[in-house]
Short mmCIF file of C-alpha atoms and ligand atoms in Angstrom, two decimals:
data_model
loop_
_atom_site.label_atom_id
_atom_site.label_comp_id
_atom_site.label_asym_id
_atom_site.label_seq_id
_atom_site.Cartn_x
_atom_site.Cartn_y
_atom_site.Cartn_z
CA UNK A 231 -161.08 59.68 -106.92
CA UNK A 232 -161.62 56.35 -108.64
CA UNK A 233 -164.62 54.24 -107.76
CA UNK A 234 -164.01 51.20 -109.92
CA UNK A 235 -164.50 47.75 -108.47
CA UNK A 236 -161.26 46.34 -107.12
CA UNK A 237 -159.67 43.69 -109.29
CA UNK A 238 -156.29 42.67 -110.62
CA UNK A 239 -156.57 44.49 -113.99
CA UNK A 240 -154.22 47.51 -114.21
CA UNK A 241 -153.05 46.76 -110.66
CA UNK A 242 -149.50 47.60 -109.61
CA UNK A 243 -149.80 44.82 -107.10
CA UNK A 244 -152.42 42.23 -106.34
CA UNK A 245 -152.25 40.19 -103.17
CA UNK A 246 -154.58 37.25 -103.01
CA UNK A 247 -155.95 34.98 -100.33
CA UNK A 248 -153.25 35.49 -97.70
CA UNK A 249 -153.52 33.07 -94.81
CA UNK A 250 -151.44 33.01 -91.67
CA UNK A 251 -151.81 31.35 -88.29
CA UNK A 252 -149.71 31.60 -85.16
CA UNK A 253 -149.87 28.08 -83.79
CA UNK A 254 -153.51 27.08 -83.98
CA UNK A 255 -154.75 30.67 -84.05
CA UNK A 256 -155.61 32.01 -87.51
CA UNK A 257 -154.67 35.68 -87.82
CA UNK A 258 -155.12 36.26 -91.56
CA UNK A 259 -157.95 34.24 -93.06
CA UNK A 260 -157.82 34.86 -96.79
CA UNK A 261 -157.01 38.55 -97.22
CA UNK A 262 -156.86 40.05 -100.72
CA UNK A 263 -155.78 43.53 -101.71
CA UNK A 264 -155.33 45.39 -105.00
CA UNK A 265 -153.07 48.42 -105.30
CA UNK A 266 -153.22 50.74 -108.29
CA UNK A 267 -150.94 53.47 -109.63
CA UNK A 268 -151.68 56.92 -108.29
CA UNK A 269 -153.89 55.55 -105.55
CA UNK A 270 -153.38 55.88 -101.81
CA UNK A 271 -154.86 52.75 -100.32
CA UNK A 272 -155.39 52.79 -96.56
CA UNK A 273 -155.29 49.63 -94.47
CA UNK A 274 -157.44 50.13 -91.38
CA UNK A 275 -158.68 47.83 -88.63
CA UNK A 276 -158.98 47.42 -84.90
CA UNK A 277 -156.16 46.35 -82.61
CA UNK A 278 -155.18 42.79 -83.41
CA UNK A 279 -157.13 42.69 -86.67
CA UNK A 280 -154.02 41.59 -88.60
CA UNK A 281 -152.63 44.78 -90.23
CA UNK A 282 -149.05 44.40 -88.98
CA UNK A 283 -149.05 40.69 -89.75
CA UNK A 284 -150.07 41.40 -93.35
CA UNK A 285 -147.36 44.07 -93.68
CA UNK A 286 -144.79 41.66 -92.21
CA UNK A 287 -145.82 39.01 -94.72
CA UNK A 288 -145.46 41.50 -97.59
CA UNK A 289 -142.05 42.54 -96.28
CA UNK A 290 -140.89 38.92 -96.11
CA UNK A 291 -140.41 39.18 -92.32
CA UNK A 292 -143.12 36.59 -91.58
CA UNK A 293 -144.00 33.71 -93.86
CA UNK A 294 -147.65 33.28 -94.78
CA UNK A 295 -149.16 29.81 -94.76
CA UNK A 296 -150.63 30.55 -98.20
CA UNK A 297 -151.25 33.42 -100.57
CA UNK A 298 -149.93 34.85 -103.82
CA UNK A 299 -148.63 38.21 -104.93
CA UNK A 300 -148.71 39.42 -108.52
CA UNK A 301 -147.33 42.64 -109.88
CA UNK A 302 -147.38 44.35 -113.24
CA UNK A 303 -145.68 42.08 -115.71
CA UNK A 304 -144.15 40.05 -112.90
CA UNK A 305 -144.82 36.36 -112.39
CA UNK A 306 -146.90 35.45 -109.34
CA UNK A 307 -144.97 34.82 -106.13
CA UNK A 308 -145.94 32.36 -103.43
CA UNK A 309 -146.18 34.30 -100.14
CA UNK A 310 -145.41 31.14 -98.18
CA UNK A 311 -141.76 31.38 -99.16
CA UNK A 312 -141.60 35.14 -99.63
CA UNK A 313 -138.35 36.80 -98.49
CA UNK A 314 -137.24 40.41 -98.00
CA UNK A 315 -135.23 40.15 -101.23
CA UNK A 316 -138.32 38.88 -103.08
CA UNK A 317 -140.34 41.80 -101.66
CA UNK A 318 -137.72 44.19 -102.97
CA UNK A 319 -137.80 42.53 -106.41
CA UNK A 320 -141.59 42.83 -106.41
CA UNK A 321 -141.20 46.60 -106.05
CA UNK A 322 -142.35 46.84 -102.43
CA UNK A 323 -140.65 49.69 -100.57
CA UNK A 324 -141.25 50.01 -96.84
CA UNK A 325 -140.90 52.96 -94.52
CA UNK A 326 -141.53 51.90 -90.95
CA UNK A 327 -142.29 54.17 -88.01
CA UNK A 328 -138.66 54.32 -86.87
CA UNK A 329 -137.64 55.44 -90.42
CA UNK A 330 -134.30 53.60 -90.25
CA UNK A 331 -132.26 56.81 -90.72
CA UNK A 332 -129.00 57.51 -88.89
CA UNK A 333 -129.65 60.88 -87.24
CA UNK A 334 -126.01 61.74 -86.81
CA UNK A 335 -125.21 61.33 -90.52
CA UNK A 336 -126.01 63.67 -93.39
CA UNK A 337 -128.94 63.15 -95.72
CA UNK A 338 -126.54 62.17 -98.54
CA UNK A 339 -124.72 59.66 -96.31
CA UNK A 340 -128.06 58.12 -95.37
CA UNK A 341 -128.87 57.69 -99.06
CA UNK A 342 -125.49 56.08 -99.61
CA UNK A 343 -126.05 53.65 -96.74
CA UNK A 344 -128.77 51.92 -98.72
CA UNK A 345 -127.47 52.49 -102.27
CA UNK A 346 -123.72 52.41 -101.80
CA UNK A 347 -121.15 55.23 -101.93
CA UNK A 348 -120.17 56.40 -105.44
CA UNK A 349 -116.44 56.12 -106.00
CA UNK A 350 -113.91 57.77 -108.27
CA UNK A 351 -110.42 56.39 -108.68
CA UNK A 352 -111.01 54.10 -105.75
CA UNK A 353 -112.16 56.68 -103.20
CA UNK A 354 -115.59 57.96 -102.28
CA UNK A 355 -116.77 60.78 -104.54
CA UNK A 356 -118.57 63.07 -102.11
CA UNK A 357 -119.43 65.59 -104.80
CA UNK A 358 -121.17 62.91 -106.89
CA UNK A 359 -123.00 61.66 -103.81
CA UNK A 360 -124.24 65.16 -103.00
CA UNK A 361 -125.28 65.78 -106.61
CA UNK A 362 -127.20 62.51 -106.97
CA UNK A 363 -128.88 62.99 -103.58
CA UNK A 364 -129.83 66.56 -104.47
CA UNK A 365 -131.41 65.28 -107.70
CA UNK A 366 -133.40 62.68 -105.76
CA UNK A 367 -134.59 65.24 -103.22
CA UNK A 368 -135.66 67.55 -106.02
CA UNK A 369 -137.69 64.74 -107.58
CA UNK A 370 -139.64 64.72 -104.29
CA UNK A 371 -139.97 68.54 -104.09
CA UNK A 372 -137.87 68.42 -100.94
CA UNK A 373 -135.92 71.56 -100.20
CA UNK A 374 -133.43 69.86 -97.92
CA UNK A 375 -129.65 70.29 -98.05
CA UNK A 376 -128.02 66.90 -98.83
CA UNK A 377 -125.18 67.95 -96.49
CA UNK A 378 -127.49 68.59 -93.53
CA UNK A 379 -127.46 66.15 -90.63
CA UNK A 380 -130.75 64.24 -90.47
CA UNK A 381 -131.05 65.23 -86.80
CA UNK A 382 -131.37 68.88 -87.84
CA UNK A 383 -134.36 68.27 -90.12
CA UNK A 384 -137.96 68.87 -89.10
CA UNK A 385 -139.84 65.62 -88.43
CA UNK A 386 -141.96 65.64 -91.61
CA UNK A 387 -138.85 66.20 -93.75
CA UNK A 388 -137.13 63.26 -92.05
CA UNK A 389 -140.04 61.05 -93.04
CA UNK A 390 -139.94 62.38 -96.61
CA UNK A 391 -136.17 61.77 -96.75
CA UNK A 392 -136.80 58.15 -95.69
CA UNK A 393 -139.47 57.87 -98.40
CA UNK A 394 -137.26 59.45 -101.07
CA UNK A 395 -134.49 57.03 -100.10
CA UNK A 396 -136.82 54.04 -100.26
CA UNK A 397 -137.94 55.01 -103.77
CA UNK A 398 -134.54 56.22 -104.97
CA UNK A 399 -134.00 53.43 -107.52
CA UNK A 400 -137.14 54.69 -109.32
CA UNK A 401 -138.12 51.31 -110.73
CA UNK A 402 -141.46 51.24 -112.49
CA UNK A 403 -144.31 49.67 -110.55
CA UNK A 404 -143.01 50.43 -107.08
CA UNK A 405 -145.39 50.34 -104.15
CA UNK A 406 -144.64 52.49 -101.12
CA UNK A 407 -145.80 50.92 -97.86
CA UNK A 408 -146.09 53.30 -94.91
CA UNK A 409 -146.81 51.97 -91.43
CA UNK A 410 -148.39 54.70 -89.25
CA UNK A 411 -146.05 57.40 -90.56
CA UNK A 412 -147.72 60.20 -88.62
CA UNK A 413 -147.89 58.43 -85.24
CA UNK A 414 -145.12 60.50 -83.70
CA UNK A 415 -145.40 63.65 -85.80
CA UNK A 416 -146.68 66.87 -84.26
CA UNK A 417 -149.95 68.29 -85.64
CA UNK A 418 -148.48 70.81 -88.05
CA UNK A 419 -145.95 68.33 -89.45
CA UNK A 420 -148.69 65.81 -90.19
CA UNK A 421 -150.24 68.20 -92.72
CA UNK A 422 -146.88 68.82 -94.38
CA UNK A 423 -146.33 65.08 -94.79
CA UNK A 424 -149.85 64.35 -96.01
CA UNK A 425 -149.59 67.06 -98.65
CA UNK A 426 -146.29 65.61 -99.85
CA UNK A 427 -147.81 62.12 -100.06
CA UNK A 428 -150.80 63.42 -102.02
CA UNK A 429 -148.35 64.99 -104.50
CA UNK A 430 -146.52 61.66 -104.87
CA UNK A 431 -149.78 59.88 -105.58
CA UNK A 432 -150.81 62.53 -108.09
CA UNK A 433 -147.51 61.77 -109.87
CA UNK A 434 -148.56 58.11 -110.15
CA UNK A 435 -147.14 56.50 -107.00
CA UNK A 436 -149.09 53.61 -105.49
CA UNK A 437 -149.15 53.84 -101.69
CA UNK A 438 -150.33 51.41 -99.03
CA UNK A 439 -150.98 53.38 -95.86
CA UNK A 440 -151.58 51.81 -92.44
CA UNK A 441 -153.24 54.12 -89.95
CA UNK A 442 -155.53 54.27 -86.94
CA UNK A 443 -156.36 57.90 -87.61
CA UNK A 444 -159.76 58.09 -89.22
CA UNK A 445 -159.47 61.72 -90.30
CA UNK A 446 -156.22 60.97 -92.09
CA UNK A 447 -157.59 57.91 -93.81
CA UNK A 448 -160.58 59.88 -95.05
CA UNK A 449 -158.71 62.99 -96.16
CA UNK A 450 -155.67 61.29 -97.71
CA UNK A 451 -156.65 57.88 -99.04
CA UNK A 452 -158.64 57.16 -102.17
CA UNK A 453 -159.51 53.67 -101.09
CA UNK A 454 -159.65 51.84 -97.77
CA UNK A 455 -159.56 48.16 -96.90
CA UNK A 456 -160.82 47.43 -93.40
CA UNK A 457 -159.57 44.27 -91.71
CA UNK A 458 -161.61 42.71 -88.96
CA UNK A 459 -160.44 39.54 -87.20
CA UNK A 460 -158.17 38.64 -90.08
CA UNK A 461 -160.69 39.03 -92.91
CA UNK A 462 -161.48 41.92 -95.22
CA UNK A 463 -164.62 43.43 -93.70
CA UNK A 464 -164.94 45.93 -96.54
CA UNK A 465 -162.84 47.45 -99.32
CA UNK A 466 -164.28 50.63 -100.80
CA UNK A 467 -163.57 54.21 -101.91
CA UNK A 468 -163.22 56.64 -99.03
CA UNK A 469 -165.59 58.99 -100.87
CA UNK A 470 -168.38 56.62 -99.80
CA UNK A 471 -167.55 57.00 -96.09
CA UNK A 472 -167.64 59.40 -93.19
CA UNK A 473 -165.88 59.03 -89.86
CA UNK A 474 -168.74 57.37 -88.07
CA UNK A 475 -169.30 54.82 -90.84
CA UNK A 476 -165.57 54.03 -91.02
CA UNK A 477 -165.49 53.57 -87.24
CA UNK A 478 -168.44 51.21 -87.55
CA UNK A 479 -166.69 49.15 -90.20
CA UNK A 480 -163.62 48.89 -87.96
CA UNK A 481 -165.63 48.08 -84.85
CA UNK A 482 -168.07 45.75 -86.58
CA UNK A 483 -171.00 47.29 -84.78
CA UNK A 484 -173.09 50.41 -84.63
CA UNK A 485 -171.32 53.36 -83.08
CA UNK A 486 -173.37 56.14 -81.51
CA UNK A 487 -170.57 58.66 -81.18
CA UNK A 488 -166.81 58.58 -81.55
CA UNK A 489 -166.16 60.25 -78.23
CA UNK A 490 -168.06 59.73 -75.00
CA UNK A 491 -169.89 62.86 -73.88
CA UNK A 492 -167.69 64.96 -71.64
CA UNK A 493 -168.87 64.70 -68.06
CA UNK A 494 -169.48 68.06 -66.44
CA UNK A 495 -166.29 69.14 -64.70
CA UNK A 496 -166.70 68.89 -60.95
CA UNK A 497 -168.44 71.96 -59.66
CA UNK A 498 -166.27 72.44 -56.61
CA UNK A 499 -164.67 75.72 -55.78
CA UNK A 500 -161.09 75.10 -56.84
CA UNK A 501 -159.76 78.25 -55.22
CA UNK A 502 -160.37 76.86 -51.75
CA UNK A 503 -159.78 73.13 -52.31
CA UNK A 504 -156.25 71.84 -51.96
CA UNK A 505 -154.95 70.65 -55.34
CA UNK A 506 -153.94 66.99 -55.63
CA UNK A 507 -150.93 68.14 -57.64
CA UNK A 508 -149.27 71.48 -57.25
CA UNK A 509 -146.16 72.43 -59.19
CA UNK A 510 -144.45 75.74 -58.54
CA UNK A 511 -141.57 77.27 -60.52
CA UNK A 512 -140.32 73.89 -61.74
CA UNK A 513 -136.99 73.93 -63.58
CA UNK A 514 -135.88 70.54 -64.87
CA UNK A 515 -134.54 69.43 -68.27
CA UNK A 516 -136.13 71.78 -70.82
CA UNK A 517 -138.72 73.09 -68.31
CA UNK A 518 -138.35 76.61 -66.99
CA UNK A 519 -140.46 78.05 -64.20
CA UNK A 520 -143.42 75.77 -64.87
CA UNK A 521 -146.37 76.00 -62.52
CA UNK A 522 -149.45 73.82 -62.71
CA UNK A 523 -152.27 72.49 -60.58
CA UNK A 524 -154.54 69.49 -60.91
CA UNK A 525 -157.46 68.92 -58.57
CA UNK A 526 -159.12 65.69 -57.60
CA UNK A 527 -161.89 64.99 -60.08
CA UNK A 528 -160.43 66.72 -63.10
CA UNK A 529 -158.48 65.74 -66.19
CA UNK A 530 -155.72 68.19 -67.04
CA UNK A 531 -154.03 67.97 -70.45
CA UNK A 532 -150.43 68.87 -71.19
CA UNK A 533 -149.96 69.95 -74.80
CA UNK A 534 -146.90 71.11 -76.68
CA UNK A 535 -144.61 70.20 -79.53
CA UNK A 536 -141.94 67.55 -79.49
CA UNK A 537 -139.22 68.77 -77.13
CA UNK A 538 -141.50 71.21 -75.31
CA UNK A 539 -141.00 69.27 -72.07
CA UNK A 540 -144.29 67.34 -71.77
CA UNK A 541 -142.69 64.02 -70.84
CA UNK A 542 -140.16 65.63 -68.49
CA UNK A 543 -143.01 67.26 -66.61
CA UNK A 544 -144.79 63.93 -66.09
CA UNK A 545 -141.57 62.14 -65.15
CA UNK A 546 -140.88 64.85 -62.55
CA UNK A 547 -144.33 64.37 -61.04
CA UNK A 548 -143.48 60.67 -60.78
CA UNK A 549 -140.26 61.46 -58.91
CA UNK A 550 -138.17 60.02 -61.75
CA UNK A 551 -136.03 63.13 -62.35
CA UNK A 552 -134.56 65.65 -59.92
CA UNK A 553 -135.58 69.26 -60.53
CA UNK A 554 -132.93 71.99 -60.54
CA UNK A 555 -135.38 74.14 -58.63
CA UNK A 556 -139.06 74.48 -57.86
CA UNK A 557 -141.43 72.41 -55.78
CA UNK A 558 -143.87 69.60 -56.39
CA UNK A 559 -146.62 69.03 -53.83
CA UNK A 560 -148.82 65.95 -53.87
CA UNK A 561 -151.92 66.52 -51.75
CA UNK A 562 -150.07 69.34 -50.04
CA UNK A 563 -146.91 67.36 -49.20
CA UNK A 564 -143.56 67.99 -50.91
CA UNK A 565 -142.56 65.16 -53.26
CA UNK A 566 -138.89 64.13 -53.07
CA UNK A 567 -137.28 63.02 -56.35
CA UNK A 568 -138.04 59.35 -55.76
CA UNK A 569 -140.32 57.02 -57.69
CA UNK A 570 -140.91 55.02 -54.51
CA UNK A 571 -142.07 58.13 -52.66
CA UNK A 572 -144.32 59.08 -55.57
CA UNK A 573 -145.92 55.62 -55.65
CA UNK A 574 -146.42 55.72 -51.87
CA UNK A 575 -148.13 59.07 -52.31
CA UNK A 576 -150.57 57.44 -54.74
CA UNK A 577 -149.01 58.62 -58.00
CA UNK A 578 -148.97 56.33 -61.05
CA UNK A 579 -147.39 56.91 -64.47
CA UNK A 580 -148.25 55.29 -67.80
CA UNK A 581 -145.05 56.14 -69.70
CA UNK A 582 -144.69 57.08 -73.34
CA UNK A 583 -142.14 54.45 -74.32
CA UNK A 584 -144.09 51.25 -74.01
CA UNK A 585 -141.21 49.02 -75.09
CA UNK A 586 -138.44 50.69 -73.13
CA UNK A 587 -140.20 51.63 -69.89
CA UNK A 588 -143.39 49.69 -69.44
CA UNK A 589 -143.44 46.19 -70.91
CA UNK A 590 -141.79 43.19 -69.34
CA UNK A 591 -141.17 41.26 -72.54
CA UNK A 592 -140.30 37.96 -70.85
CA UNK A 593 -143.54 37.90 -68.89
CA UNK A 594 -147.10 36.94 -69.64
CA UNK A 595 -150.06 39.28 -69.75
CA UNK A 596 -150.81 38.24 -66.15
CA UNK A 597 -147.54 39.49 -64.69
CA UNK A 598 -147.54 42.58 -66.89
CA UNK A 599 -150.98 43.45 -65.53
CA UNK A 600 -150.35 42.73 -61.85
CA UNK A 601 -146.73 43.82 -61.46
CA UNK A 602 -147.64 47.15 -59.88
CA UNK A 603 -150.12 45.59 -57.45
CA UNK A 604 -148.45 42.28 -56.55
CA UNK A 605 -148.98 42.76 -52.81
CA UNK A 606 -152.69 42.55 -53.34
CA UNK A 607 -152.27 39.00 -54.60
CA UNK A 608 -150.19 37.73 -51.68
CA UNK A 609 -151.65 35.73 -48.85
CA UNK A 610 -149.62 34.19 -46.03
CA UNK A 611 -146.48 35.25 -47.91
CA UNK A 612 -147.55 33.33 -51.01
CA UNK A 613 -148.32 34.91 -54.33
CA UNK A 614 -151.65 33.48 -55.46
CA UNK A 615 -151.65 32.81 -59.22
CA UNK A 616 -155.43 32.33 -59.23
CA UNK A 617 -155.93 35.81 -57.81
CA UNK A 618 -153.52 37.31 -60.36
CA UNK A 619 -155.26 35.50 -63.20
CA UNK A 620 -158.69 36.66 -62.06
CA UNK A 621 -157.57 40.29 -61.92
CA UNK A 622 -155.97 39.94 -65.35
CA UNK A 623 -159.04 38.30 -66.86
CA UNK A 624 -161.19 41.17 -65.68
CA UNK A 625 -158.73 43.66 -67.24
CA UNK A 626 -158.88 41.65 -70.50
CA UNK A 627 -162.68 41.86 -70.43
CA UNK A 628 -162.82 45.52 -69.40
CA UNK A 629 -160.37 46.65 -72.06
CA UNK A 630 -161.42 44.13 -74.69
CA UNK A 631 -157.83 42.92 -75.03
CA UNK A 632 -157.50 40.55 -77.97
CA UNK A 633 -155.61 37.52 -76.69
CA UNK A 634 -155.74 33.76 -76.52
CA UNK A 635 -155.70 34.04 -72.70
CA UNK A 636 -154.04 35.65 -69.66
CA UNK A 637 -151.04 33.33 -69.91
CA UNK A 638 -150.04 34.53 -73.40
CA UNK A 639 -146.64 36.22 -73.68
CA UNK A 640 -147.04 40.00 -73.83
CA UNK A 641 -144.81 40.18 -76.91
CA UNK A 642 -147.36 38.10 -78.83
CA UNK A 643 -150.02 40.79 -78.48
CA UNK A 644 -150.53 43.41 -81.16
CA UNK A 645 -149.17 46.89 -80.36
CA UNK A 646 -152.51 48.43 -79.39
CA UNK A 647 -153.36 45.53 -77.12
CA UNK A 648 -149.99 45.83 -75.36
CA UNK A 649 -150.79 49.47 -74.70
CA UNK A 650 -154.14 48.51 -73.15
CA UNK A 651 -152.33 46.15 -70.74
CA UNK A 652 -150.04 48.99 -69.62
CA UNK A 653 -152.98 51.33 -68.97
CA UNK A 654 -154.90 48.55 -67.19
CA UNK A 655 -151.89 47.86 -64.92
CA UNK A 656 -151.82 51.34 -63.49
CA UNK A 657 -155.57 51.66 -63.14
CA UNK A 658 -155.44 48.60 -60.85
CA UNK A 659 -153.62 50.68 -58.28
CA UNK A 660 -156.57 53.05 -57.98
CA UNK A 661 -154.10 55.96 -58.02
CA UNK A 662 -154.91 59.33 -56.47
CA UNK A 663 -152.82 61.02 -59.13
CA UNK A 664 -152.76 59.31 -62.53
CA UNK A 665 -150.22 60.53 -65.07
CA UNK A 666 -150.42 59.31 -68.66
CA UNK A 667 -147.96 60.06 -71.45
CA UNK A 668 -149.41 59.40 -74.93
CA UNK A 669 -151.93 56.93 -73.47
CA UNK A 670 -153.60 55.89 -76.73
CA UNK A 671 -150.59 55.51 -79.03
CA UNK A 672 -151.46 52.77 -81.53
CA UNK A 673 -154.84 52.16 -79.88
CA UNK A 674 -157.81 51.78 -82.21
CA UNK A 675 -160.71 54.20 -82.32
CA UNK A 676 -163.13 52.16 -80.21
CA UNK A 677 -160.58 51.23 -77.57
CA UNK A 678 -159.65 54.90 -77.37
CA UNK A 679 -163.22 55.78 -76.49
CA UNK A 680 -163.16 53.02 -73.82
CA UNK A 681 -159.93 54.36 -72.35
CA UNK A 682 -161.34 57.91 -72.27
CA UNK A 683 -164.42 56.68 -70.47
CA UNK A 684 -162.27 54.86 -67.95
CA UNK A 685 -160.12 57.91 -67.33
CA UNK A 686 -163.27 59.94 -66.71
CA UNK A 687 -164.41 57.30 -64.24
CA UNK A 688 -161.03 57.43 -62.47
CA UNK A 689 -161.39 61.22 -62.19
CA UNK A 690 -165.00 60.94 -61.05
CA UNK A 691 -163.86 58.63 -58.24
CA UNK A 692 -161.69 61.46 -56.97
CA UNK A 693 -158.31 61.10 -58.68
CA UNK A 694 -156.49 63.90 -60.48
CA UNK A 695 -155.60 62.81 -64.01
CA UNK A 696 -152.83 64.48 -66.01
CA UNK A 697 -152.53 63.51 -69.68
CA UNK A 698 -149.65 64.54 -71.95
CA UNK A 699 -150.42 63.99 -75.61
CA UNK A 700 -149.33 65.05 -79.08
CA UNK A 701 -152.86 64.26 -80.26
CA UNK A 702 -154.66 67.58 -79.93
CA UNK A 703 -157.99 66.00 -80.78
CA UNK A 704 -157.55 63.68 -77.82
CA UNK A 705 -156.79 66.58 -75.48
CA UNK A 706 -159.71 68.63 -76.78
CA UNK A 707 -162.19 65.81 -76.23
CA UNK A 708 -160.87 64.46 -72.97
CA UNK A 709 -159.62 67.29 -70.80
CA UNK A 710 -161.30 69.79 -68.49
CA UNK A 711 -158.28 72.06 -68.74
CA UNK A 712 -155.18 72.11 -70.94
CA UNK A 713 -151.78 73.58 -70.17
CA UNK A 714 -149.79 74.30 -73.34
CA UNK A 715 -146.01 74.12 -73.06
CA UNK A 716 -143.81 75.93 -75.52
CA UNK A 717 -140.03 75.73 -75.36
CA UNK A 718 -140.19 74.62 -71.74
CA UNK A 719 -142.53 77.34 -70.49
CA UNK A 720 -146.27 77.50 -69.99
CA UNK A 721 -147.55 79.30 -73.10
CA UNK A 722 -151.26 79.10 -72.26
CA UNK A 723 -153.76 77.73 -69.76
CA UNK A 724 -157.02 76.81 -71.42
CA UNK A 725 -160.26 75.92 -69.70
CA UNK A 726 -163.94 75.52 -70.52
CA UNK A 727 -164.78 76.39 -74.12
CA UNK A 728 -161.14 77.34 -74.77
CA UNK A 729 -160.21 73.64 -74.64
CA UNK A 730 -160.49 73.18 -78.40
CA UNK A 731 -158.17 72.11 -81.21
CA UNK A 732 -157.53 75.59 -82.77
CA UNK A 733 -156.51 77.15 -79.44
CA UNK A 734 -154.23 74.24 -78.47
CA UNK A 735 -152.52 74.32 -81.88
CA UNK A 736 -152.21 78.10 -81.90
CA UNK A 737 -150.49 78.24 -78.54
CA UNK A 738 -148.23 75.27 -79.31
CA UNK A 739 -146.61 77.11 -82.20
CA UNK A 740 -144.79 80.26 -81.27
CA UNK A 741 -144.59 82.29 -84.42
CA UNK A 742 -145.86 79.83 -86.94
CA UNK A 743 -149.33 80.13 -88.27
CA UNK A 744 -151.66 77.60 -86.69
CA UNK A 745 -153.11 75.17 -89.17
N1 LIG B 1179 -145.60 36.31 -82.80
C1 LIG B 1179 -146.90 36.11 -82.55
N2 LIG B 1179 -147.33 34.98 -81.97
C2 LIG B 1179 -148.63 34.76 -81.72
N3 LIG B 1179 -149.62 35.63 -82.03
C3 LIG B 1179 -149.26 36.78 -82.62
C4 LIG B 1179 -147.89 37.09 -82.90
N4 LIG B 1179 -147.85 38.30 -83.49
C5 LIG B 1179 -149.14 38.74 -83.57
N5 LIG B 1179 -149.97 37.82 -83.05
C6 LIG B 1179 -151.44 37.93 -82.96
O1 LIG B 1179 -151.94 38.18 -84.25
C7 LIG B 1179 -153.08 39.03 -84.18
C8 LIG B 1179 -152.91 40.16 -85.18
O2 LIG B 1179 -151.86 40.99 -84.73
P1 LIG B 1179 -151.34 42.24 -85.57
O3 LIG B 1179 -150.12 42.75 -84.86
O4 LIG B 1179 -151.22 41.85 -87.00
O5 LIG B 1179 -152.57 43.24 -85.39
P2 LIG B 1179 -152.70 44.77 -85.83
O6 LIG B 1179 -153.93 44.86 -86.65
O7 LIG B 1179 -151.44 45.25 -86.45
O8 LIG B 1179 -152.97 45.45 -84.42
P3 LIG B 1179 -152.52 46.90 -83.81
O9 LIG B 1179 -153.44 47.90 -84.42
O10 LIG B 1179 -152.79 46.74 -82.36
O11 LIG B 1179 -151.06 47.10 -84.12
C9 LIG B 1179 -153.20 39.48 -82.74
O12 LIG B 1179 -154.23 38.76 -82.12
C10 LIG B 1179 -151.86 39.11 -82.12
O13 LIG B 1179 -152.02 38.75 -80.77
#
């Protein structure tokens, strides 16, 4: 691990003094960054600190107000007029979270989509395409059949295919930019991807890696630059850091502990108390004969791999899908398959797909916060904007949402801050049953701790909280009990000391060895 002072010498890419404002609000205030061959350089920072804006500037999607970019042997480029084509010429290769692959096409066809189809005598030469793709995959140690549909690949391999495609032209001095590549990967797949990335770096690849996951940053990256409020708070080797110190750099303050202490689970006798949620023999979508209980005052986790049925279970409890068979009781009463009925029964759902299901993109933060509790802000048949604004302002304060004010358009917030608005919205309803699907996706480490504390408070006030998450660390720290789903069935019910990462991972994977 190199510990030399950062500077432009021997850099693959040097970005200097990037400035960017949205209107009158400065978002990047003179950010500099140096990337070197063979080095994985993490870009960390709290929600709204400017990471995505910097990546968008480097990709030529947003224009900076000022800043320069220099690469090995390349003339300096002015980032104010930087375009996607200029980014490509500068050797920047991006793999975004959605990967940009067509799932229904083969790996080789996906390669050809970006590089063109090889032809022979005027028609596509499929054999040449397969051969060249196979050679590329081999270069990346990827044992994937070029003729396989992308949809059939395991998630980590899909990401590696996207990376191999991005770097396929093999120009010297390329920089691979990865934006939260592990955000939607299951636990086991994360390790596979990280190992592959470490091998690429060992072979000389420079990588810029954006992540909220402290453990990943520390185990994978050689160097980390922490952004805080649009400036570089620190840029240093990861060998000089531990998790707590990195969290402190991100937060800009002393941090006692990364997770709030787990409150003692309520000491009531669950066998006699009526559960707030009772599911019996539920069959819906991939779920088969699932039974589960959640009592007032407890946080129950739902673990399982992608496709195990976690989200379907939560959507059923919210009345959004009709079960083939089985029953759902909320506080002892059967729940019909109706969202309205579920909401009347005091059930609230924070869904997984923030953009598709939860955000109202045309609205401000105010309406996005109050939309589930509008009645509370009506008096004499009139909606009172002052009341809505006051409720929103207190959510902004409580959740430390980084914004220019309640009237700002929700789409202008950073991803993590949008997520906080969605969680705040449903907490306003004071639900008796609170369901959350991936509640801290894209949320920074400190805000995560705040959300956990709030969920504990909701439970302590007498609600039952059910959290589905692919983040096993989150489940282990937050939940009183965890139900592990595997292929649609309950594979394990963990409680007390069993609620720990190794047990959750072990039961999530059927035959595979737990990592
Ligand atoms: N189109 C826009 N108009 C106005 N402000 C914006 C716009 N896009 C982003 N911002 C603001 O710029 C700041 C930085 O946002 P950015 O998305 O770069 O943060 P981030 O570090 O990527 O955060 P996160 O970790 O939440 O994704 C935020 O305060 C955000 O509200």
